[in-house]
């Protein structure tokens, strides 16, 4: 196609000169829209789209566009027209010519195929993003830097925070934060949000109805590529309330597991321990950070572990739980009786992920049970004693009569002998006097016993301790012989009297002498008898002291004081009350009773009694 028809017009000539080399198509049109001339680029375009008539590549409203352009005297921009597969944008500009012959309008074409395609693609992508944002269950939002004011919020804002998106636009996120989180954010935000570009934070947002929702926001800063200026912040916020609450619940549970006094142990199917709580470490005296993995079998005695393995784990696997009484051993090898519960924790599939066991140390309880048992044992003893007391009281009543009769007969016999003395009158009289004396003493003891049963007060009179010792030694002679024991005394002369209940002091002495005789290695066959020595003396404090010394097995090495505990006895028929009662008697008298080891082997039981005040007169 010829480039330009030669019209001879000066306007067209000027046009030709002007646009001849332009790469885009340019036309010169008359006021009626007739194409008067075109540049070579127009011809090239027509060739490219395989058309011959330039009118086919102009906008459909070409004539109206020319008219509008002339009417308003200004350019009409970017009127689009299809040219085959291409898109052209034409701009109509009124020509600056004055003559009639010159063109009225210049029409500039531009191939916008590529940019239109790009724009269309952009529109699609934008629509896709919008759709994504609107479909998302997370809140997608845009914010101004600094105040975090919402520029946009996706519809999920309604579901998560109760606000319609348009209600949020213009509102600062910070105003929705929980006050504590606002503070935290303000401390952290400048460094993270503005410097590193991406920022993840978990905050409580106030829901429209007032409650708080935990949102985890991932934010990104958008900057001007040229200046680097911070333009806006884009955030994706997800509701993590359930996760946060679950985490808190887990943390709470973990704290409970840590703090409980029960032992909590986690282990896998092979018995390898993965966790021990504080109580387990403490009770089993294990170091907090062991350097090698422990196995459950190392913490249990073999028999207990065998039971857990065969019965416990099998049941827990099948039913989820097992409980039983087993035992653990601590690092020092001490065995602890325990009550144990095993739980199995299934994995995602059919298997068991791990086991946990809660173990209660029963040592204390066992100890308490033993105490209760001992107490019951003691109660049984007490019951026996009460019966014994009642029997004794009855017996005392019964015995009083014959004893009185003995005394009367003995006295009667003495009187008769005095009237008509036989040959050995003195010997018989002596014997009869002893009978009467002993019978009176027995009567006295019985009277006291009954008094004791009635809980009446005892009599305190000044007594000569040496005399009591001598009498008790005499009293014990037959028993000493039976035991093959030799009784001896080393009594200090001129001891002061003591203010005491004679029968009670006799009771104490009798008890000490009996214990000594029972402890002494006796020889009833008439061989060398082992001695039991009673010694009396005056202490530096002016008390009268009596020591009963034997050469028996001596005191127990661990805790000699236990001998004085009620019901402590090593004798098959013992009551274990003698020493405890004796000590109470001595203490009631202001004295003391204690035991020492005999340096020559055996034991020394001693008591002291304060001397009677000088005004007190000797009784017997
Ligand atoms: P019982 O004689 O009924 O056992 P006691 O209270 O008199 O009650 O004595 C308690 C225990 O103290 C005795 O069983 C014995 O084991 C121990 N005991 C008492 N006296 C001696 C002693 N002289 N030598 C060694 N052990 C003794």
XYZ file of C-alpha atoms and ligand atoms in Angstrom:
647
model
C 0.000 0.000 0.000
C 1.326 3.379 -0.939
C 2.413 5.318 1.986
C 0.747 8.599 1.450
C -1.453 9.829 -1.337
C -0.064 12.982 -2.787
C -2.725 15.560 -2.066
C -0.447 18.417 -2.571
C -1.738 19.930 0.562
C 0.822 21.606 2.780
C -0.903 20.077 5.914
C -0.489 16.599 4.615
C 3.076 17.264 3.621
C 3.830 18.360 7.106
C 2.065 15.256 8.419
C 4.132 13.007 6.189
C 7.321 14.572 7.363
C 6.291 14.301 10.944
C 5.102 10.717 11.161
C 6.881 9.041 8.306
C 9.403 7.377 10.621
C 7.208 6.750 13.656
C 7.070 3.021 14.584
C 3.354 3.094 15.508
C 0.533 3.615 12.964
C -0.627 7.219 12.490
C -3.460 8.401 10.255
C -4.620 11.762 8.991
C -8.404 12.001 8.721
C -10.831 14.524 7.362
C -13.576 16.011 9.528
C -15.872 13.312 8.119
C -13.515 10.617 9.247
C -12.136 9.802 5.826
C -8.556 8.577 6.001
C -6.501 11.045 4.017
C -3.056 9.645 4.713
C -1.224 7.097 6.796
C 2.406 6.395 7.669
C 4.444 3.285 6.668
C 3.922 1.749 10.143
C 0.199 1.595 9.291
C 0.969 -0.362 6.132
C 3.218 -2.675 8.130
C 0.421 -3.271 10.643
C -2.080 -4.109 7.910
C 0.402 -6.542 6.396
C 0.938 -8.138 9.790
C -2.765 -8.739 10.377
C -3.314 -9.579 6.686
C -5.839 -6.852 5.965
C -5.825 -4.310 3.180
C -8.289 -1.700 4.322
C -7.173 0.547 7.123
C -10.802 1.122 8.139
C -10.993 -2.502 9.296
C -8.494 -1.828 12.044
C -10.154 1.350 13.352
C -12.638 1.436 16.270
C -16.271 0.723 15.347
C -17.329 4.240 16.312
C -14.533 5.869 14.276
C -16.699 8.602 12.745
C -18.302 9.500 16.096
C -14.853 9.622 17.673
C -13.639 12.066 15.002
C -16.704 14.177 15.528
C -16.398 14.170 19.310
C -12.757 15.082 19.060
C -13.473 18.030 16.808
C -16.496 19.109 18.779
C -14.621 19.283 22.117
C -11.358 20.344 20.539
C -9.431 17.824 22.638
C -7.963 14.361 22.372
C -10.060 11.233 22.765
C -7.800 8.594 24.185
C -7.400 4.878 23.835
C -10.412 3.812 21.792
C -9.834 0.129 21.322
C -10.176 -1.879 18.128
C -9.421 -5.457 17.206
C -7.032 -6.104 14.342
C -6.995 -9.811 13.816
C -5.408 -11.278 16.938
C -4.044 -7.912 17.981
C -5.633 -5.164 20.062
C -5.028 -1.579 19.065
C -5.705 1.572 21.076
C -6.357 4.665 18.978
C -6.056 8.250 20.204
C -7.818 10.977 18.272
C -6.107 14.375 18.389
C -7.497 17.498 16.638
C -5.041 18.576 13.904
C -3.418 21.958 14.259
C -3.994 22.750 10.549
C -5.869 25.841 9.522
C -6.576 25.107 5.872
C -9.511 23.289 4.455
C -7.422 20.844 2.570
C -5.387 19.676 5.572
C -6.433 16.795 7.860
C -8.895 17.616 10.629
C -7.846 14.889 12.998
C -4.655 12.868 13.587
C -5.277 9.337 14.802
C -2.429 7.615 16.663
C -2.531 3.840 17.000
C -0.775 1.700 19.628
C -0.507 -2.067 19.720
C -1.729 -2.829 23.283
C -2.145 -6.581 22.815
C 0.569 -7.459 25.332
C -0.358 -4.949 27.982
C -4.066 -5.834 27.703
C -3.160 -9.494 28.139
C -1.048 -8.641 31.168
C -3.826 -6.543 32.600
C -6.334 -9.349 32.090
C -3.980 -11.830 33.746
C -3.542 -9.383 36.605
C -7.262 -9.008 36.986
C -7.680 -12.783 37.106
C -4.906 -13.127 39.621
C -6.362 -10.338 41.709
C -9.776 -11.969 41.628
C -8.204 -15.269 42.563
C -6.425 -13.673 45.529
C -9.543 -11.927 46.635
C -11.440 -15.191 46.386
C -8.753 -16.934 48.395
C -8.800 -14.199 51.007
C -12.543 -14.334 51.192
C -12.723 -18.090 51.387
C -9.982 -18.378 53.979
C -10.915 -19.325 57.535
C -7.937 -17.195 58.629
C -8.294 -13.430 58.776
C -6.267 -11.859 55.988
C -5.742 -8.207 56.637
C -3.767 -5.157 55.589
C -2.594 -2.558 58.051
C -0.885 0.779 58.172
C 2.558 0.612 59.735
C 2.870 1.954 63.265
C -0.726 1.977 64.455
C -1.626 -1.266 62.701
C -4.885 0.311 61.521
C -6.959 -2.071 59.409
C -6.985 -1.143 55.707
C -8.717 -4.342 54.776
C -9.960 -7.436 56.594
C -11.268 -10.612 55.033
C -14.722 -11.964 55.971
C -13.195 -14.481 58.428
C -13.027 -11.471 60.782
C -16.746 -11.943 61.325
C -16.380 -15.590 62.259
C -13.343 -15.106 64.474
C -13.860 -11.664 65.995
C -17.551 -10.937 65.453
C -16.868 -7.774 63.382
C -17.900 -7.256 59.750
C -14.783 -6.440 57.692
C -15.926 -2.886 57.033
C -16.356 -2.312 60.789
C -12.687 -3.052 61.235
C -11.364 -0.734 58.526
C -9.954 2.323 60.279
C -9.658 0.513 63.629
C -6.206 -0.108 65.105
C -5.418 -3.754 65.861
C -3.717 -2.596 69.028
C -7.065 -1.360 70.354
C -8.386 -4.907 70.085
C -5.414 -6.446 71.908
C -5.606 -7.642 75.498
C -3.897 -4.906 77.577
C -1.069 -7.254 78.613
C -0.410 -8.266 75.022
C -0.457 -4.642 73.871
C 2.408 -4.002 76.246
C 4.349 -7.043 75.033
C 3.729 -6.100 71.439
C 4.929 -2.553 71.946
C 8.130 -3.848 73.455
C 8.817 -6.304 70.659
C 7.285 -4.832 67.534
C 9.841 -2.205 66.521
C 12.582 -4.765 66.193
C 10.704 -7.612 64.596
C 8.062 -5.983 62.436
C 10.169 -3.335 60.832
C 13.564 -4.870 60.534
C 13.224 -8.485 59.621
C 10.114 -8.203 57.444
C 8.289 -11.250 58.734
C 6.875 -11.475 62.189
C 4.835 -14.081 64.013
C 3.042 -13.209 67.233
C 0.302 -14.770 69.326
C -2.046 -12.281 70.940
C -5.432 -12.147 72.588
C -7.906 -10.124 70.516
C -11.104 -8.857 72.036
C -14.107 -10.379 70.301
C -16.993 -8.002 69.583
C -18.962 -9.653 72.417
C -16.136 -8.983 74.888
C -14.343 -12.316 75.316
C -10.783 -12.809 74.142
C -9.628 -15.002 71.285
C -6.025 -16.151 70.834
C -4.889 -15.288 67.300
C -1.542 -16.220 65.840
C -0.679 -13.544 63.252
C 1.980 -13.925 60.631
C 2.746 -10.451 59.322
C 4.844 -9.246 56.458
C 5.940 -5.736 55.644
C 5.479 -4.285 52.168
C 8.095 -1.710 51.190
C 8.473 0.594 48.240
C 10.995 -1.174 45.992
C 12.693 2.122 45.128
C 12.829 4.048 48.370
C 12.496 1.131 50.789
C 9.798 3.087 52.580
C 7.439 0.952 54.684
C 4.079 0.991 52.912
C 1.839 -1.440 54.714
C 1.654 -4.652 56.674
C -0.135 -7.765 55.498
C -1.227 -10.258 58.123
C -2.704 -13.708 58.208
C -4.271 -14.409 61.592
C -5.365 -17.813 62.750
C -7.501 -18.760 65.755
C -5.189 -20.712 68.037
C -7.358 -20.491 71.162
C -7.829 -24.224 71.289
C -4.145 -24.847 70.810
C -3.160 -22.232 73.380
C -5.714 -23.539 75.867
C -4.623 -27.125 75.200
C -1.006 -26.082 75.687
C -1.923 -24.377 78.939
C -3.852 -27.422 80.097
C -0.849 -29.566 79.199
C 1.451 -27.202 81.085
C -0.883 -27.287 84.082
C -0.971 -31.071 83.982
C 2.789 -31.199 83.627
C 3.118 -29.007 86.710
C 0.818 -31.335 88.648
C 2.799 -34.372 87.509
C 5.974 -32.601 88.606
C 4.589 -31.583 91.966
C 2.754 -34.732 93.000
C 4.281 -36.822 95.752
C 3.491 -39.976 93.781
C 6.254 -41.282 91.540
C 5.440 -40.835 87.827
C 7.506 -42.704 85.253
C 7.084 -42.863 81.448
C 8.644 -45.719 79.541
C 8.419 -47.274 76.105
C 7.414 -50.784 75.134
C 10.951 -52.035 75.689
C 10.999 -50.684 79.265
C 13.328 -47.771 78.448
C 12.516 -44.842 80.716
C 11.823 -41.526 79.025
C 10.667 -39.470 81.993
C 10.811 -39.518 85.804
C 9.084 -36.828 87.833
C 10.663 -34.953 90.723
C 9.163 -37.302 93.351
C 10.517 -40.343 91.494
C 14.027 -38.866 91.371
C 13.871 -37.928 95.040
C 12.337 -41.138 96.359
C 14.576 -43.375 94.304
C 17.577 -41.158 95.143
C 18.445 -40.847 91.457
C 20.540 -37.986 90.068
C 18.454 -35.386 88.162
C 20.507 -35.766 85.007
C 21.608 -39.315 84.599
C 24.168 -39.837 81.877
C 22.763 -43.106 80.628
C 19.203 -44.117 79.817
C 17.544 -46.056 82.625
C 15.373 -49.108 82.215
C 12.370 -49.924 84.359
C 13.903 -53.257 85.348
C 16.745 -51.379 87.075
C 14.284 -49.629 89.386
C 12.441 -52.737 90.535
C 13.385 -55.903 92.407
C 13.552 -58.825 89.911
C 10.398 -60.570 91.147
C 8.344 -57.362 91.062
C 9.594 -56.520 87.557
C 8.846 -60.032 86.328
C 5.261 -59.590 87.514
C 4.920 -56.174 85.893
C 6.336 -57.526 82.648
C 4.217 -60.658 82.444
C 1.003 -59.442 84.021
C 1.052 -55.637 84.252
C 2.173 -54.689 80.754
C 0.097 -57.403 79.106
C -3.064 -56.230 80.891
C -2.315 -52.550 80.256
C -1.774 -53.338 76.557
C -5.077 -55.202 76.351
C -7.297 -53.052 78.571
C -5.422 -49.759 78.908
C -4.653 -50.046 82.613
C -3.328 -52.335 85.329
C -2.813 -51.874 89.024
C -1.134 -53.923 91.705
C 1.086 -53.958 94.771
C 4.734 -54.206 93.733
C 8.067 -52.839 94.875
C 10.749 -50.427 93.674
C 14.384 -50.144 94.695
C 16.229 -46.905 95.193
C 19.778 -46.149 94.097
C 21.030 -47.321 97.503
C 19.364 -50.708 97.049
C 16.621 -50.028 99.596
C 13.358 -51.739 98.693
C 10.123 -49.735 98.830
C 6.746 -51.427 98.928
C 4.490 -49.576 96.442
C 1.056 -49.590 94.938
C 1.414 -49.163 91.202
C -0.895 -48.233 88.307
C 0.253 -48.750 84.717
C -1.448 -46.967 81.814
C -0.859 -47.675 78.132
C -0.965 -44.762 75.693
C -1.921 -45.844 72.143
C -0.269 -44.357 69.079
C -2.112 -43.205 65.931
C -2.425 -46.781 64.698
C -2.966 -50.028 66.590
C 0.255 -49.893 68.593
C 1.243 -48.502 71.981
C 3.237 -45.298 71.890
C 4.368 -45.452 75.501
C 3.411 -46.512 79.003
C 3.146 -44.424 82.106
C 3.086 -45.611 85.656
C 1.988 -43.848 88.813
C 3.600 -45.334 91.870
C 2.698 -44.653 95.484
C 5.312 -45.294 98.120
C 3.601 -47.467 100.729
C 6.508 -47.544 103.225
C 4.833 -44.934 105.403
C 1.544 -46.769 105.268
C 3.186 -50.078 106.032
C 4.923 -48.417 108.936
C 1.618 -47.011 110.148
C 0.009 -50.435 109.751
C 2.805 -51.966 111.781
C 2.273 -49.341 114.451
C -1.438 -50.117 114.519
C -0.622 -53.799 114.761
C 1.789 -53.166 117.594
C -0.746 -51.001 119.295
C -3.337 -53.756 118.974
C -0.791 -56.160 120.398
C -0.232 -53.801 123.308
C -3.951 -53.414 123.805
C -4.215 -57.188 124.021
C -1.497 -57.076 126.693
C -3.346 -54.368 128.556
C -6.537 -56.386 128.370
C -4.635 -59.339 129.817
C -3.254 -57.123 132.537
C -6.679 -55.820 133.429
C -7.916 -59.384 133.720
C -4.810 -60.165 135.741
C -5.525 -57.175 137.985
C -9.092 -58.287 138.521
C -7.936 -61.793 139.255
C -5.312 -60.469 141.642
C -7.888 -58.368 143.392
C -10.153 -61.408 143.786
C -7.207 -63.534 144.878
C -6.177 -60.947 147.405
C -9.592 -61.132 148.957
C -9.508 -64.913 149.014
C -5.942 -65.091 150.373
C -6.543 -62.639 153.177
C -8.528 -65.204 155.139
C -5.953 -68.039 155.128
C -3.138 -65.549 155.727
C -4.928 -64.160 158.761
C -5.479 -67.727 159.948
C -1.733 -68.518 159.516
C -0.813 -65.457 161.534
C -3.310 -66.387 164.259
C -2.181 -70.004 164.426
C 1.492 -68.986 164.504
C 0.861 -66.474 167.288
C -1.276 -69.040 169.182
C 1.539 -71.623 168.861
C 4.078 -69.063 170.152
C 1.878 -68.228 173.130
C 1.500 -71.927 173.992
C 5.176 -72.528 173.677
C 5.839 -69.623 175.985
C 3.540 -71.301 178.521
C 5.065 -74.811 178.225
C 8.406 -74.471 176.380
C 9.527 -77.685 174.589
C 13.208 -78.659 174.211
C 13.941 -76.650 171.082
C 11.529 -73.921 171.993
C 13.783 -71.089 170.793
C 14.328 -72.611 167.335
C 10.639 -73.373 166.818
C 9.649 -69.979 168.192
C 12.034 -68.285 165.769
C 10.532 -70.231 162.899
C 7.002 -69.435 164.000
C 7.828 -65.738 164.359
C 9.190 -65.759 160.807
C 6.004 -67.439 159.611
C 3.898 -64.778 161.320
C 6.158 -62.017 159.974
C 6.054 -63.316 156.401
C 2.328 -63.881 156.559
C 1.856 -60.300 157.808
C 4.061 -59.062 154.999
C 2.094 -61.055 152.466
C -1.061 -59.608 153.949
C 0.393 -56.117 153.626
C 1.305 -56.729 149.981
C -2.175 -57.988 149.301
C -3.677 -54.979 151.046
C -1.588 -52.716 148.838
C -2.544 -54.712 145.781
C -6.173 -54.172 146.540
C -5.435 -50.559 147.240
C -3.669 -50.396 143.890
C -6.731 -51.878 142.229
C -8.768 -49.159 143.955
C -6.226 -46.548 142.833
C -5.808 -45.282 146.391
C -2.834 -43.127 147.461
C 0.385 -44.789 148.599
C 1.999 -44.156 151.908
C 5.359 -42.400 152.014
C 7.320 -43.105 155.161
C 11.004 -42.761 156.005
C 12.640 -46.126 155.229
C 16.079 -47.663 155.502
C 16.993 -48.749 151.991
C 19.655 -51.215 153.189
C 17.047 -52.993 155.282
C 14.768 -53.281 152.257
C 17.669 -54.651 150.187
C 18.522 -57.236 152.797
C 14.945 -58.345 153.094
C 14.495 -58.689 149.345
C 17.739 -60.647 149.035
C 16.427 -63.020 151.642
C 13.123 -63.191 149.860
C 14.841 -64.071 146.592
C 17.125 -66.760 148.011
C 15.006 -69.744 146.957
C 14.640 -68.347 143.425
C 18.393 -67.638 143.263
C 19.120 -71.200 144.151
C 16.832 -72.414 141.428
C 18.672 -70.251 138.926
C 22.090 -71.305 140.237
C 22.844 -67.692 141.057
C 24.774 -66.411 144.040
C 23.290 -63.279 145.630
C 25.684 -60.863 147.317
C 25.422 -57.409 148.869
C 27.863 -54.544 149.445
C 25.877 -52.027 151.428
C 27.246 -48.650 152.494
C 26.748 -48.089 156.235
C 24.980 -45.059 157.732
C 22.917 -44.205 154.744
C 20.281 -41.566 155.288
C 16.699 -42.734 155.259
C 14.528 -42.019 152.247
C 10.889 -40.997 152.148
C 9.211 -43.744 150.143
C 6.497 -46.319 149.824
C 8.211 -49.421 151.087
C 6.123 -51.886 149.103
C 6.808 -50.003 145.900
C 10.558 -49.909 146.539
C 10.428 -53.620 147.269
C 8.555 -54.116 144.004
C 11.288 -52.270 142.084
C 14.096 -54.174 143.791
C 12.331 -57.466 143.283
C 11.927 -56.728 139.601
C 15.587 -55.751 139.176
C 16.752 -58.813 141.110
C 14.528 -61.148 139.098
C 15.724 -59.664 135.791
C 19.346 -59.983 136.979
C 18.858 -63.586 138.028
C 17.173 -64.423 134.728
C 19.960 -62.710 132.801
C 22.811 -64.315 134.775
C 24.294 -67.421 133.220
C 22.967 -69.776 135.891
C 24.304 -73.165 136.895
C 21.575 -75.041 138.714
C 23.670 -78.271 138.839
C 25.620 -77.000 141.824
C 28.664 -75.797 139.911
C 30.179 -72.323 140.256
C 27.247 -69.988 140.624
C 27.416 -66.659 138.837
C 27.010 -63.682 141.156
C 24.356 -60.995 141.311
C 25.613 -58.181 143.492
C 23.521 -55.450 145.081
C 25.494 -52.415 146.108
C 24.239 -49.309 147.891
C 25.986 -45.976 148.324
C 25.494 -42.264 148.666
C 25.806 -40.101 145.564
C 27.585 -36.767 145.421
C 24.146 -35.109 145.358
C 23.232 -36.792 148.653
C 20.900 -39.387 147.154
C 20.806 -43.022 148.192
C 21.766 -45.176 145.220
C 21.213 -48.895 144.720
C 22.946 -50.847 141.928
C 21.963 -54.353 140.862
C 24.939 -55.811 139.028
C 24.841 -58.995 136.962
C 27.150 -60.769 134.555
C 24.535 -61.700 131.969
C 24.464 -60.789 128.281
C 24.359 -57.057 129.017
C 22.296 -54.339 127.384
C 21.304 -54.339 123.697
C 23.968 -52.374 121.815
C 21.557 -50.447 119.570
C 19.061 -48.768 121.889
C 19.370 -49.612 125.613
C 16.537 -47.200 126.388
C 14.028 -49.480 124.674
C 14.210 -51.794 127.717
C 12.259 -49.147 129.579
C 9.500 -48.986 126.973
C 6.195 -50.497 127.919
C 5.726 -54.033 126.618
C 9.309 -54.399 125.485
C 10.294 -57.937 126.382
C 12.586 -60.630 125.035
C 11.157 -63.283 127.321
C 8.597 -65.775 126.052
C 6.365 -65.219 129.049
C 7.453 -61.664 129.821
C 5.039 -58.766 130.028
C 7.622 -56.082 129.395
C 6.151 -53.882 132.111
C 8.570 -54.377 135.004
C 11.177 -51.786 134.012
C 8.706 -49.199 132.780
C 6.655 -49.444 135.976
C 9.844 -49.405 138.087
C 11.033 -46.259 136.364
C 7.657 -44.554 136.913
C 7.797 -45.527 140.603
C 11.297 -44.080 140.964
C 10.376 -40.893 139.168
C 7.264 -40.540 141.321
C 9.629 -40.660 144.294
C 11.838 -37.914 142.825
C 14.499 -40.456 141.936
C 15.800 -42.070 138.767
C 16.247 -45.533 137.298
C 18.725 -46.305 134.532
C 20.870 -49.055 133.050
C 24.602 -49.204 132.291
C 26.887 -51.778 130.813
C 28.876 -53.684 133.401
C 32.554 -53.142 132.394
C 33.192 -56.727 133.434
C 30.347 -58.008 131.273
C 26.652 -57.927 132.054
C 24.417 -55.060 133.094
C 24.079 -52.655 136.016
C 20.605 -51.358 136.811
C 20.696 -48.468 139.284
C 18.179 -46.286 141.047
C 18.493 -43.269 143.276
C 16.178 -41.878 145.907
C 16.534 -38.480 147.514
C 17.377 -38.606 151.206
C 14.495 -37.839 153.561
C 14.488 -34.355 155.126
C 16.193 -34.318 158.523
C 12.871 -33.887 160.407
C 11.496 -37.191 159.101
C 11.794 -40.023 161.614
C 12.601 -43.585 160.620
C 9.452 -45.698 160.381
C 10.271 -49.366 160.800
P 10.045 -58.533 131.369
O 11.025 -58.958 132.447
O 8.667 -58.930 131.574
O 10.541 -58.854 129.989
P 11.016 -55.890 132.005
O 10.474 -54.525 131.686
O 11.369 -56.139 133.405
O 9.981 -56.934 131.442
O 12.312 -56.104 131.129
C 12.268 -55.808 129.774
C 13.376 -56.462 129.010
O 14.610 -55.872 129.357
C 13.598 -57.922 129.264
O 12.737 -58.741 128.493
C 15.050 -58.118 128.891
O 15.176 -58.303 127.518
C 15.671 -56.799 129.234
N 16.394 -56.853 130.517
C 15.907 -56.555 131.740
N 16.873 -56.707 132.674
C 17.980 -57.141 132.042
C 19.338 -57.505 132.493
N 19.705 -57.451 133.773
N 20.213 -57.859 131.561
C 19.853 -57.929 130.241
N 18.604 -57.617 129.800
C 17.687 -57.233 130.663
